[in-house]
Amino acid sequence: FPQAMKPPGAQGSQSTYTDLLSVIEEMGKEIRPTYAGSKSAMERLKRGIIHARALVRECLAETERNART
């Protein structure tokens, strides 16, 4: 999944959240072909899940940092 371009001056958490939504949207497109037996779609879905998990961790870390201040 390509990294979304972050607009200049965008807050880190907002653009990370936007990236996460984009990855989830792309993953949704791979569900049906995966059920149909497409191995390439399954691999893209796996990569999307890994990417989404990393973005969720970043969002959670940002939320925790903001909660402390």
mmCIF file of the C-alpha atoms, coordinates in Angstrom:
data_MODEL
# 
_entry.id   MODEL 
# 
loop_
_atom_site.group_PDB 
_atom_site.id 
_atom_site.type_symbol 
_atom_site.label_atom_id 
_atom_site.label_alt_id 
_atom_site.label_comp_id 
_atom_site.label_asym_id 
_atom_site.label_entity_id 
_atom_site.label_seq_id 
_atom_site.pdbx_PDB_ins_code 
_atom_site.Cartn_x 
_atom_site.Cartn_y 
_atom_site.Cartn_z 
_atom_site.occupancy 
_atom_site.B_iso_or_equiv 
_atom_site.pdbx_formal_charge 
_atom_site.auth_seq_id 
_atom_site.auth_comp_id 
_atom_site.auth_asym_id 
_atom_site.auth_atom_id 
_atom_site.pdbx_PDB_model_num 
ATOM 1  C CA . PHE A 1 1  ? 0.000   0.000   0.000  1.00 0.00 ? 1  PHE A CA 1 
ATOM 2  C CA . PRO A 1 2  ? 1.496   3.335   -0.958 1.00 0.00 ? 2  PRO A CA 1 
ATOM 3  C CA . GLN A 1 3  ? 2.087   5.845   1.777  1.00 0.00 ? 3  GLN A CA 1 
ATOM 4  C CA . ALA A 1 4  ? -0.342  8.729   1.519  1.00 0.00 ? 4  ALA A CA 1 
ATOM 5  C CA . MET A 1 5  ? 1.291   12.105  1.022  1.00 0.00 ? 5  MET A CA 1 
ATOM 6  C CA . LYS A 1 6  ? 1.061   14.081  4.231  1.00 0.00 ? 6  LYS A CA 1 
ATOM 7  C CA . PRO A 1 7  ? 0.003   17.690  3.732  1.00 0.00 ? 7  PRO A CA 1 
ATOM 8  C CA . PRO A 1 8  ? 2.471   20.252  5.076  1.00 0.00 ? 8  PRO A CA 1 
ATOM 9  C CA . GLY A 1 9  ? 1.603   21.388  8.577  1.00 0.00 ? 9  GLY A CA 1 
ATOM 10 C CA . ALA A 1 10 ? -0.749  18.469  9.197  1.00 0.00 ? 10 ALA A CA 1 
ATOM 11 C CA . GLN A 1 11 ? -0.871  17.158  12.717 1.00 0.00 ? 11 GLN A CA 1 
ATOM 12 C CA . GLY A 1 12 ? 0.876   13.816  13.083 1.00 0.00 ? 12 GLY A CA 1 
ATOM 13 C CA . SER A 1 13 ? -2.035  11.964  14.619 1.00 0.00 ? 13 SER A CA 1 
ATOM 14 C CA . GLN A 1 14 ? -4.553  13.313  12.104 1.00 0.00 ? 14 GLN A CA 1 
ATOM 15 C CA . SER A 1 15 ? -2.515  12.237  9.093  1.00 0.00 ? 15 SER A CA 1 
ATOM 16 C CA . THR A 1 16 ? -1.745  8.859   10.712 1.00 0.00 ? 16 THR A CA 1 
ATOM 17 C CA . TYR A 1 17 ? -5.457  8.353   11.288 1.00 0.00 ? 17 TYR A CA 1 
ATOM 18 C CA . THR A 1 18 ? -6.173  9.359   7.679  1.00 0.00 ? 18 THR A CA 1 
ATOM 19 C CA . ASP A 1 19 ? -3.517  6.868   6.508  1.00 0.00 ? 19 ASP A CA 1 
ATOM 20 C CA . LEU A 1 20 ? -5.182  4.169   8.619  1.00 0.00 ? 20 LEU A CA 1 
ATOM 21 C CA . LEU A 1 21 ? -8.582  4.859   7.082  1.00 0.00 ? 21 LEU A CA 1 
ATOM 22 C CA . SER A 1 22 ? -7.035  4.678   3.621  1.00 0.00 ? 22 SER A CA 1 
ATOM 23 C CA . VAL A 1 23 ? -5.363  1.330   4.353  1.00 0.00 ? 23 VAL A CA 1 
ATOM 24 C CA . ILE A 1 24 ? -8.620  -0.087  5.743  1.00 0.00 ? 24 ILE A CA 1 
ATOM 25 C CA . GLU A 1 25 ? -10.475 1.069   2.633  1.00 0.00 ? 25 GLU A CA 1 
ATOM 26 C CA . GLU A 1 26 ? -7.894  -0.629  0.387  1.00 0.00 ? 26 GLU A CA 1 
ATOM 27 C CA . MET A 1 27 ? -8.107  -3.821  2.470  1.00 0.00 ? 27 MET A CA 1 
ATOM 28 C CA . GLY A 1 28 ? -11.855 -3.908  1.921  1.00 0.00 ? 28 GLY A CA 1 
ATOM 29 C CA . LYS A 1 29 ? -11.279 -4.199  -1.818 1.00 0.00 ? 29 LYS A CA 1 
ATOM 30 C CA . GLU A 1 30 ? -9.236  -7.380  -1.297 1.00 0.00 ? 30 GLU A CA 1 
ATOM 31 C CA . ILE A 1 31 ? -11.849 -9.305  0.731  1.00 0.00 ? 31 ILE A CA 1 
ATOM 32 C CA . ARG A 1 32 ? -13.987 -10.644 -2.114 1.00 0.00 ? 32 ARG A CA 1 
ATOM 33 C CA . PRO A 1 33 ? -11.055 -11.737 -4.347 1.00 0.00 ? 33 PRO A CA 1 
ATOM 34 C CA . THR A 1 34 ? -9.530  -13.446 -1.299 1.00 0.00 ? 34 THR A CA 1 
ATOM 35 C CA . TYR A 1 35 ? -12.708 -15.480 -0.799 1.00 0.00 ? 35 TYR A CA 1 
ATOM 36 C CA . ALA A 1 36 ? -12.620 -16.325 -4.506 1.00 0.00 ? 36 ALA A CA 1 
ATOM 37 C CA . GLY A 1 37 ? -9.185  -17.883 -3.989 1.00 0.00 ? 37 GLY A CA 1 
ATOM 38 C CA . SER A 1 38 ? -6.860  -15.162 -5.275 1.00 0.00 ? 38 SER A CA 1 
ATOM 39 C CA . LYS A 1 39 ? -3.457  -15.709 -3.714 1.00 0.00 ? 39 LYS A CA 1 
ATOM 40 C CA . SER A 1 40 ? -2.197  -12.261 -4.725 1.00 0.00 ? 40 SER A CA 1 
ATOM 41 C CA . ALA A 1 41 ? -5.230  -10.609 -3.099 1.00 0.00 ? 41 ALA A CA 1 
ATOM 42 C CA . MET A 1 42 ? -4.576  -12.665 0.030  1.00 0.00 ? 42 MET A CA 1 
ATOM 43 C CA . GLU A 1 43 ? -0.977  -11.439 0.144  1.00 0.00 ? 43 GLU A CA 1 
ATOM 44 C CA . ARG A 1 44 ? -2.066  -7.820  -0.345 1.00 0.00 ? 44 ARG A CA 1 
ATOM 45 C CA . LEU A 1 45 ? -4.613  -8.281  2.440  1.00 0.00 ? 45 LEU A CA 1 
ATOM 46 C CA . LYS A 1 46 ? -1.942  -9.692  4.755  1.00 0.00 ? 46 LYS A CA 1 
ATOM 47 C CA . ARG A 1 47 ? 0.354   -6.738  4.015  1.00 0.00 ? 47 ARG A CA 1 
ATOM 48 C CA . GLY A 1 48 ? -2.562  -4.376  4.612  1.00 0.00 ? 48 GLY A CA 1 
ATOM 49 C CA . ILE A 1 49 ? -3.276  -5.957  7.984  1.00 0.00 ? 49 ILE A CA 1 
ATOM 50 C CA . ILE A 1 50 ? 0.365   -5.604  9.011  1.00 0.00 ? 50 ILE A CA 1 
ATOM 51 C CA . HIS A 1 51 ? 0.402   -1.976  7.868  1.00 0.00 ? 51 HIS A CA 1 
ATOM 52 C CA . ALA A 1 52 ? -2.901  -1.230  9.635  1.00 0.00 ? 52 ALA A CA 1 
ATOM 53 C CA . ARG A 1 53 ? -1.640  -2.762  12.888 1.00 0.00 ? 53 ARG A CA 1 
ATOM 54 C CA . ALA A 1 54 ? 1.426   -0.511  12.779 1.00 0.00 ? 54 ALA A CA 1 
ATOM 55 C CA . LEU A 1 55 ? -0.720  2.553   12.132 1.00 0.00 ? 55 LEU A CA 1 
ATOM 56 C CA . VAL A 1 56 ? -3.070  1.624   14.994 1.00 0.00 ? 56 VAL A CA 1 
ATOM 57 C CA . ARG A 1 57 ? -0.049  1.401   17.315 1.00 0.00 ? 57 ARG A CA 1 
ATOM 58 C CA . GLU A 1 58 ? 1.068   4.860   16.145 1.00 0.00 ? 58 GLU A CA 1 
ATOM 59 C CA . CYS A 1 59 ? -2.411  6.292   16.735 1.00 0.00 ? 59 CYS A CA 1 
ATOM 60 C CA . LEU A 1 60 ? -2.577  4.754   20.212 1.00 0.00 ? 60 LEU A CA 1 
ATOM 61 C CA . ALA A 1 61 ? 0.867   6.090   21.103 1.00 0.00 ? 61 ALA A CA 1 
ATOM 62 C CA . GLU A 1 62 ? -0.130  9.567   19.936 1.00 0.00 ? 62 GLU A CA 1 
ATOM 63 C CA . THR A 1 63 ? -3.352  9.386   21.952 1.00 0.00 ? 63 THR A CA 1 
ATOM 64 C CA . GLU A 1 64 ? -1.425  8.385   25.070 1.00 0.00 ? 64 GLU A CA 1 
ATOM 65 C CA . ARG A 1 65 ? 1.072   11.240  24.546 1.00 0.00 ? 65 ARG A CA 1 
ATOM 66 C CA . ASN A 1 66 ? -1.776  13.722  24.172 1.00 0.00 ? 66 ASN A CA 1 
ATOM 67 C CA . ALA A 1 67 ? -3.524  12.383  27.273 1.00 0.00 ? 67 ALA A CA 1 
ATOM 68 C CA . ARG A 1 68 ? -0.423  13.055  29.388 1.00 0.00 ? 68 ARG A CA 1 
ATOM 69 C CA . THR A 1 69 ? -0.189  16.721  28.444 1.00 0.00 ? 69 THR A CA 1 
# 
